[in-house]
């Protein structure tokens, strides 16, 4: 008979929500602008509320409101990092683990050399870089856990109903995108395999983003908001063939048109 | 051997999940494997009808989860095969009665009882019942008809398998996927009225485990409460036997996927 419960230590990679202004109304607006109507944007990812860059320490915090706001986008808050002293108790009460920045540093960095029994005094954390010169702007910084490349690589087919967003960079999809799936990237979309779903590149307005695929058959392509659907089908010269979608300036007025052009692969 | 949990799923309803679960489980049992087939369609129980054991249902899946009965009381021994047991769904409860802990405990108990295969017959849809059926799967048989809405729904459920199964959540090796195409008519494919199995596979990009031809005997077998795999000299039965063989790693060529025009004599004198 196995033991009904066991305790094991482990490390966990988690999303960090870097919050600079602890004001739920402003956060809600900001998240709505960033993530648009994409409710459940994240897939229940464990999230640490990171207050290391807090610009102004409020007297009290509405944790319940903040938690439900994050959950609305599919984030699962589990802890808060470097909560101001007077907010620690209420954070615990709201069900959050309270991480000190030291603990976070030790967990995150592997440069603690000599293991000793007694806790090693650790230098105070480096001062966070001053925020961009827009202190009034509430902003959330959500970066995926430790990757060195800004390109997101998806190794399995993206199936109907699935949605991915490559924030700040390109996405490479190795298994194709099915009808009813959606891939969004701030950069370009590279799809090795049939692209049959919706593809939106340059989601933050990058006009140079492209959508490239070895088999062109999407429901919709969009670059920097310029989109095209294929109600009457895709021309035979492009359908199922290697192609890319690209914005090209037309005429002198800077008007951009979305062109779909064949790609020569061999 | 280690118990394998196989979910038979599809997203869309009416494509042949329960028929396939019944025949697949029977086929494994006929090969000598101790097999249990579980009806996850709580509230709309069908599997017991297809297996012909509806009159012997006393306790069901939900009774075992809620502790009103033990597994031995609820498992029904199949009347056709020695090694096959049926765990029927409840007709009176709804799918919320299935809890993840409850389902996991039952599956673990079945493992301890020495079952080689546990076949989970999923309800249609992508809601709680379907999620519960696929959560613990090691392998998945995705049943698809050669038509676009069925393919779309299968695609959806494949995505859910990737994200919601225990294997996916724990970051283990992903659930092994098999594509089973049912209600296939080679004649209609030939006439350009139906998508070919190659088209379906091309759209879903999952290894094909079999093609079951559309056949009246499937309906007859269901009405008689005998899984179609037991029907003698029947294409659908042979096709299911091939599915079981391929599942067990044997090589079998695809059958019943080409249409031969009946000769003059056959046309004159009937088939």
XYZ file of C-alpha atoms in Angstrom:
537
model
C 0.000 0.000 0.000
C 1.500 3.328 -0.967
C 1.485 6.272 1.375
C -1.566 8.445 0.846
C 0.569 11.572 0.733
C 4.175 12.437 0.111
C 5.970 15.744 0.151
C 8.580 16.467 -2.434
C 10.533 19.613 -3.104
C 10.614 20.714 -6.699
C 11.213 23.686 -8.880
C 8.504 25.141 -10.972
C 8.643 27.458 -13.887
C 5.971 30.073 -13.642
C 4.730 33.084 -15.493
C 5.604 36.400 -13.846
C 3.079 39.187 -13.921
C 5.238 42.241 -13.295
C 2.860 44.804 -11.887
C 4.005 48.390 -11.681
C 0.778 49.911 -10.465
C -1.396 48.067 -7.999
C -4.649 49.528 -9.232
C -7.140 46.963 -10.440
C -9.077 49.354 -12.643
C -5.983 50.472 -14.508
C -4.688 46.906 -14.710
C -7.974 45.711 -16.093
C -7.925 48.394 -18.781
C -4.343 47.675 -19.613
C -4.905 43.923 -19.876
C -7.945 44.463 -22.003
C -5.931 46.611 -24.393
C -3.036 44.154 -24.480
C -4.990 40.962 -24.793
C -8.087 42.272 -26.491
C -11.149 40.105 -26.343
C -9.039 37.035 -25.822
C -10.533 35.782 -22.583
C -8.808 32.675 -21.232
C -5.762 33.889 -23.120
C -3.391 31.890 -20.953
C -4.046 28.229 -20.344
C -4.214 28.173 -16.565
C -0.514 28.886 -16.198
C 0.901 29.202 -12.698
C 1.652 32.855 -12.141
C 3.724 34.822 -9.680
C 2.565 38.364 -9.036
C 5.819 40.263 -9.181
C 5.829 43.544 -7.271
C 9.564 44.213 -7.547
C 8.949 47.099 -9.928
C 6.050 48.675 -8.100
C 6.187 52.407 -8.784
C 4.003 53.504 -5.880
C 3.200 51.429 -2.811
C -0.510 51.620 -2.049
C -1.927 51.601 1.475
C -3.909 48.477 0.873
C -4.416 46.008 -1.936
C -7.562 44.419 -3.298
C -6.108 40.932 -3.704
C -9.445 39.282 -4.393
C -10.113 41.654 -7.262
C -6.615 41.212 -8.650
C -6.818 37.424 -8.475
C -10.128 37.317 -10.272
C -8.809 39.723 -12.903
C -5.809 37.477 -13.598
C -7.965 34.353 -13.596
C -10.248 35.912 -16.172
C -7.367 35.673 -18.636
C -6.580 32.115 -17.634
C -3.699 32.913 -15.298
C -3.542 30.974 -12.052
C -1.914 33.202 -9.419
C -0.019 31.182 -6.821
C 2.302 33.606 -5.125
C 3.385 37.171 -4.769
C 6.986 38.276 -4.964
C 8.313 41.111 -2.770
C 5.018 42.281 -1.374
C 5.397 45.416 0.780
C 5.459 44.505 4.474
C 2.019 45.861 5.302
C 0.419 43.860 2.493
C 1.955 40.503 3.409
C -0.759 39.427 5.816
C -3.605 40.239 3.461
C -1.823 38.473 0.577
C -1.481 35.326 2.691
C -5.106 35.590 3.641
C -6.031 35.765 -0.057
C -4.302 32.405 -0.513
C -1.022 33.590 -2.034
C 2.374 32.325 -1.012
C 4.635 35.228 -0.165
C 8.077 35.036 -1.737
C 10.805 37.316 -0.576
C 12.938 38.679 -3.359
C 15.951 36.908 -1.826
C 14.248 33.569 -1.971
C 13.204 34.307 -5.491
C 16.750 35.163 -6.419
C 18.104 32.016 -4.882
C 15.528 29.945 -6.650
C 16.011 31.647 -9.926
C 19.771 31.868 -10.030
C 22.249 29.096 -9.613
C 25.218 31.115 -8.480
C 24.978 30.218 -4.800
C 28.260 28.376 -4.483
C 28.910 26.895 -1.065
C 25.971 25.160 0.500
C 26.028 25.904 4.205
C 23.677 25.012 6.970
C 23.109 28.574 8.045
C 21.370 30.943 5.711
C 23.850 32.971 3.766
C 23.331 36.691 3.889
C 22.556 37.730 0.395
C 23.194 41.129 -1.015
C 20.050 43.160 -1.587
C 18.566 42.642 -5.014
C 19.831 44.947 -7.707
C 17.724 48.026 -8.118
C 15.242 47.448 -10.875
C 15.970 49.470 -13.949
C 13.917 52.637 -13.918
C 10.656 52.169 -15.733
C 10.203 53.649 -19.141
C 9.581 57.401 -19.094
C 5.824 56.911 -18.831
C 5.249 56.382 -15.147
C 1.524 56.927 -15.493
C 1.202 53.944 -17.790
C 0.037 50.850 -15.965
C 1.726 47.924 -17.549
C 2.028 44.203 -17.161
C 5.069 42.347 -18.247
C 4.406 38.726 -18.894
C 7.277 36.842 -20.358
C 7.428 33.084 -20.854
C 9.693 31.171 -18.458
C 13.401 31.223 -19.190
C 13.991 30.840 -22.877
C 16.940 32.388 -24.608
C 15.266 32.667 -27.983
C 12.505 35.090 -28.688
C 11.115 32.674 -31.274
C 8.380 30.383 -30.079
C 8.501 26.880 -31.543
C 5.413 24.695 -31.590
C 6.292 21.096 -32.318
C 2.831 19.580 -32.461
C -0.029 20.355 -34.802
C -2.154 23.270 -33.681
C -5.670 21.839 -33.588
C -9.139 23.296 -33.985
C -10.006 25.472 -30.978
C -6.392 25.957 -29.925
C -4.839 29.370 -29.935
C -1.297 30.517 -29.437
C 0.208 33.949 -29.160
C 3.911 34.528 -29.661
C 4.422 37.722 -27.759
C 7.180 39.967 -28.969
C 8.541 37.639 -31.595
C 8.142 35.038 -34.292
C 6.483 31.677 -34.099
C 7.566 28.534 -35.909
C 4.969 25.788 -36.207
C 6.218 22.365 -37.166
C 2.973 20.424 -37.306
C 0.619 22.669 -39.245
C -2.395 24.690 -38.197
C -5.816 23.056 -38.488
C -9.059 24.694 -39.511
C -10.504 26.460 -36.505
C -7.122 27.027 -34.838
C -5.582 30.468 -34.477
C -1.986 31.566 -34.370
C -1.051 35.109 -33.447
C 2.426 36.595 -33.338
C 3.875 40.038 -32.831
C 6.477 39.015 -35.399
C 6.222 36.652 -38.334
C 4.541 33.261 -38.566
C 6.449 30.383 -40.116
C 4.373 27.281 -40.683
C 6.017 24.087 -41.919
C 2.998 22.057 -42.884
C -0.512 22.973 -43.934
C -1.705 26.373 -42.699
C -5.483 25.916 -42.597
C -6.570 28.024 -39.632
C -6.316 31.727 -38.924
C -2.926 33.408 -38.922
C -2.377 36.920 -37.568
C 1.149 38.273 -37.775
C 2.384 41.669 -36.643
C -0.255 41.759 -33.930
C 1.279 44.898 -32.405
C 1.434 46.636 -35.739
C 4.700 45.448 -37.252
C 4.232 46.111 -40.966
C 7.280 44.023 -41.842
C 5.880 40.819 -40.351
C 5.110 38.008 -42.773
C 3.241 34.763 -42.843
C 5.152 31.961 -44.528
C 3.973 28.431 -45.070
C 4.816 25.347 -47.077
C 1.118 24.750 -47.780
C -1.123 27.771 -48.041
C -4.779 27.097 -47.142
C -5.790 29.495 -44.343
C -9.218 30.730 -43.320
C -7.828 34.190 -42.676
C -4.467 35.936 -42.840
C -3.748 39.264 -41.232
C -0.630 41.376 -40.999
C -0.649 44.402 -38.722
C -4.425 44.454 -38.857
C -4.704 44.266 -42.657
C -6.584 41.064 -43.168
C -7.947 38.871 -45.885
C -10.442 36.022 -45.895
C -10.979 33.478 -48.645
C -14.710 33.236 -49.007
C -14.455 32.229 -52.629
C -11.516 29.928 -52.150
C -7.830 30.422 -52.705
C -6.582 30.626 -56.277
C -5.361 27.286 -57.556
C -1.884 28.697 -58.112
C -1.485 29.202 -54.358
C -3.825 26.709 -52.683
C -1.844 24.067 -50.823
C 1.409 25.453 -52.241
C 4.337 27.198 -50.568
C 3.446 30.850 -50.242
C 3.868 33.892 -48.070
C 1.701 36.822 -47.159
C 3.387 40.193 -47.030
C 2.377 43.842 -46.824
C 3.538 45.960 -49.714
C 3.130 49.697 -50.112
C 0.931 50.616 -53.011
C 1.256 53.953 -54.755
C 2.654 57.040 -53.097
C 0.119 57.505 -50.320
C 1.682 54.785 -48.207
C -1.369 52.556 -48.503
C -0.458 48.989 -47.611
C -1.963 46.027 -49.382
C -1.766 42.452 -48.305
C -0.171 40.393 -51.052
C 0.020 36.643 -51.200
C 2.888 35.449 -53.293
C 4.175 31.997 -54.166
C 7.435 30.813 -52.637
C 9.999 28.844 -54.592
C 11.315 26.180 -52.224
C 13.622 24.172 -54.480
C 1.863 -6.430 -18.428
C 1.197 -2.826 -17.468
C -2.460 -1.895 -17.775
C -3.128 0.309 -20.789
C -5.978 2.807 -20.756
C -7.452 3.530 -24.176
C -10.067 6.222 -24.750
C -12.434 5.948 -27.692
C -13.485 9.493 -28.500
C -14.623 11.725 -31.354
C -16.061 15.069 -30.302
C -19.049 14.615 -32.588
C -21.926 12.343 -31.667
C -23.302 9.453 -33.673
C -20.078 8.581 -35.442
C -19.687 5.128 -33.894
C -17.789 5.533 -30.629
C -19.835 3.058 -28.642
C -20.017 0.562 -31.517
C -16.257 0.816 -31.897
C -15.604 0.598 -28.138
C -17.724 -2.562 -27.923
C -16.078 -4.284 -30.864
C -12.564 -3.146 -30.009
C -12.871 -4.296 -26.388
C -14.385 -7.599 -27.530
C -11.574 -8.053 -30.045
C -8.916 -7.577 -27.345
C -10.731 -10.008 -25.055
C -10.955 -12.571 -27.879
C -7.167 -12.278 -28.150
C -6.959 -13.360 -24.506
C -6.431 -9.985 -22.848
C -8.365 -9.254 -19.694
C -10.330 -6.192 -20.742
C -12.771 -3.803 -19.140
C -14.919 -1.372 -21.108
C -16.332 1.622 -19.232
C -19.299 3.709 -20.381
C -18.508 7.341 -19.561
C -21.761 8.558 -21.084
C -23.451 9.080 -17.729
C -27.099 9.953 -18.237
C -27.348 8.460 -21.731
C -26.102 4.960 -21.197
C -25.816 2.975 -24.429
C -22.893 0.637 -24.128
C -24.842 -1.949 -22.125
C -27.400 -2.122 -24.961
C -24.759 -2.649 -27.626
C -23.104 -5.293 -25.420
C -26.460 -6.914 -24.704
C -26.170 -6.725 -20.932
C -28.771 -4.056 -20.178
C -30.924 -6.432 -18.144
C -28.069 -7.287 -15.849
C -27.210 -3.735 -14.775
C -27.643 -3.445 -11.006
C -24.908 -1.055 -9.969
C -23.107 1.393 -12.214
C -20.033 3.580 -12.586
C -21.487 6.400 -10.456
C -22.511 3.988 -7.689
C -18.904 2.840 -7.460
C -17.554 6.408 -7.454
C -19.942 7.435 -4.699
C -19.138 4.304 -2.710
C -22.632 2.750 -2.853
C -21.240 -0.387 -4.434
C -17.843 -1.930 -4.976
C -16.283 -2.660 -8.344
C -16.940 -6.398 -8.130
C -20.642 -5.743 -7.743
C -20.794 -3.310 -10.645
C -18.665 -5.109 -13.236
C -20.768 -7.194 -15.616
C -19.169 -10.196 -17.244
C -19.709 -10.204 -20.988
C -21.767 -13.062 -22.369
C -19.642 -13.540 -25.485
C -16.080 -13.379 -24.215
C -14.452 -14.902 -21.188
C -12.100 -12.000 -20.426
C -14.386 -9.039 -20.959
C -16.149 -6.951 -18.324
C -18.499 -4.008 -18.746
C -18.816 -1.111 -16.315
C -22.110 0.519 -17.270
C -22.954 4.201 -16.964
C -25.700 5.492 -14.756
C -28.938 6.390 -16.485
C -30.285 8.587 -13.728
C -27.352 10.802 -12.827
C -25.529 13.431 -14.810
C -21.921 13.756 -15.844
C -20.991 15.999 -12.926
C -21.147 12.882 -10.788
C -17.822 11.908 -12.379
C -15.027 13.391 -10.315
C -11.410 13.221 -11.358
C -10.436 11.577 -8.051
C -13.303 9.098 -8.323
C -12.416 8.093 -11.874
C -8.733 7.790 -11.024
C -9.479 5.554 -8.045
C -11.627 3.217 -10.131
C -8.994 2.995 -12.853
C -6.342 2.233 -10.247
C -8.529 -0.440 -8.684
C -9.023 -2.015 -12.111
C -5.265 -1.998 -12.606
C -4.845 -3.848 -9.324
C -7.433 -6.374 -10.469
C -5.064 -7.343 -13.263
C -6.806 -5.898 -16.286
C -4.613 -5.641 -19.367
C -6.736 -3.055 -21.141
C -9.276 -0.520 -19.947
C -11.363 0.950 -22.758
C -13.070 4.259 -21.945
C -16.103 4.892 -24.155
C -16.335 8.684 -24.222
C -19.550 10.663 -24.531
C -19.865 13.112 -27.422
C -18.924 16.729 -26.940
C -15.971 18.370 -25.268
C -17.544 18.866 -21.863
C -16.837 17.322 -18.499
C -17.792 13.728 -19.360
C -15.568 13.637 -22.428
C -12.696 15.245 -20.517
C -13.023 12.668 -17.727
C -12.919 9.842 -20.286
C -9.667 11.066 -21.831
C -7.878 12.392 -18.749
C -6.115 9.153 -17.838
C -5.648 7.733 -21.338
C -2.384 6.231 -22.540
C -3.695 5.847 -26.067
C -6.635 7.349 -27.915
C -8.726 6.030 -30.768
C -10.330 8.989 -32.484
C -13.427 7.858 -34.359
C -14.192 9.972 -37.415
C -16.715 9.811 -40.240
C -15.520 10.931 -43.661
C -17.282 14.283 -43.539
C -16.089 17.765 -42.644
C -17.933 18.414 -39.382
C -16.814 15.112 -37.920
C -13.230 15.845 -38.966
C -13.361 19.299 -37.407
C -14.646 17.887 -34.116
C -12.023 15.155 -34.111
C -9.382 17.792 -34.609
C -10.766 19.679 -31.629
C -10.712 16.631 -29.397
C -7.133 15.851 -30.482
C -6.181 19.325 -29.289
C -7.904 18.696 -25.979
C -6.053 15.387 -25.614
C -2.810 17.302 -26.043
C -3.668 19.810 -23.356
C -5.969 18.190 -20.813
C -4.850 14.572 -20.544
C -2.871 13.655 -17.447
C 0.087 12.744 -19.659
C 0.071 16.219 -21.190
C -0.358 17.939 -17.853
C 2.464 15.988 -16.252
C 4.720 16.535 -19.249
C 5.029 12.807 -19.936
C 5.189 11.196 -23.345
C 2.016 12.346 -25.130
C -1.074 10.195 -25.548
C -0.593 7.927 -28.573
C -3.208 8.824 -31.176
C -4.938 6.525 -33.653
C -7.422 7.497 -36.337
C -10.363 5.164 -36.927
C -12.587 6.045 -39.874
C -16.071 4.557 -39.644
C -19.152 4.471 -41.908
C -16.911 4.464 -44.963
C -18.441 3.841 -48.343
C -15.859 3.088 -51.019
C -18.628 3.361 -53.620
C -19.548 6.904 -52.608
C -15.896 7.882 -52.471
C -15.511 6.524 -56.011
C -18.498 8.588 -57.082
C -16.988 11.691 -55.504
C -19.690 12.047 -52.846
C -17.527 11.249 -49.860
C -14.069 12.239 -48.682
C -11.555 9.435 -49.132
C -9.718 7.991 -46.163
C -6.581 9.611 -47.532
C -8.251 13.027 -47.435
C -9.336 12.476 -43.832
C -5.903 11.368 -42.776
C -4.313 14.260 -44.616
C -6.534 16.700 -42.722
C -6.013 15.182 -39.280
C -2.417 13.962 -39.629
C -2.837 11.078 -37.206
C -1.769 7.475 -37.980
C -4.655 5.435 -39.384
C -5.594 2.319 -37.423
C -8.466 1.217 -39.616
C -11.367 1.948 -41.912
C -14.743 0.400 -41.059
C -17.084 0.092 -44.028
C -20.655 1.352 -43.760
C -22.752 -1.750 -43.278
C -26.272 -2.692 -42.331
C -24.974 -5.461 -40.162
C -23.605 -2.861 -37.708
C -27.144 -1.697 -36.984
C -28.461 -5.259 -36.810
C -25.699 -6.237 -34.417
C -26.422 -3.211 -32.209
C -30.101 -4.060 -32.066
C -29.286 -7.655 -31.220
C -26.899 -6.608 -28.431
C -23.935 -8.402 -29.968
C -20.870 -6.348 -30.897
C -20.472 -6.498 -34.675
C -16.987 -8.004 -34.420
C -18.688 -11.347 -33.596
C -20.705 -11.389 -36.841
C -19.436 -14.112 -39.184
C -18.328 -13.303 -42.730
C -19.032 -9.617 -42.366
C -16.779 -6.864 -43.697
C -17.267 -4.599 -40.682
C -16.354 -7.484 -38.357
C -13.198 -8.272 -40.336
C -12.307 -4.577 -40.353
C -12.576 -4.403 -36.540
C -10.424 -7.536 -36.214
C -7.830 -5.761 -38.353
C -8.032 -2.719 -36.061
C -7.299 -4.904 -33.028
C -4.422 -6.603 -34.858
C -2.876 -3.266 -35.851
C -3.330 -1.958 -32.325
C -1.339 -4.965 -31.087
C 1.420 -4.133 -33.536
C 0.620 -6.559 -36.384
C 0.826 -5.496 -40.013
C -2.471 -5.635 -41.860
C -3.253 -4.199 -45.265
C -6.203 -1.848 -45.512
C -9.331 -3.578 -46.767
C -12.717 -2.391 -48.007
C -11.354 0.906 -49.255
C -11.675 0.244 -52.975
C -14.914 -0.159 -54.825
C -15.264 -2.848 -57.460
C -18.130 -2.500 -59.853
C -20.308 -5.589 -59.584
C -19.975 -7.879 -62.611
C -22.812 -8.592 -65.039
C -23.825 -11.868 -63.378
C -23.926 -10.268 -59.959
C -26.057 -7.456 -61.283
C -28.439 -9.923 -62.922
C -28.783 -12.333 -60.062
C -28.147 -10.075 -57.060
C -25.319 -10.176 -54.542
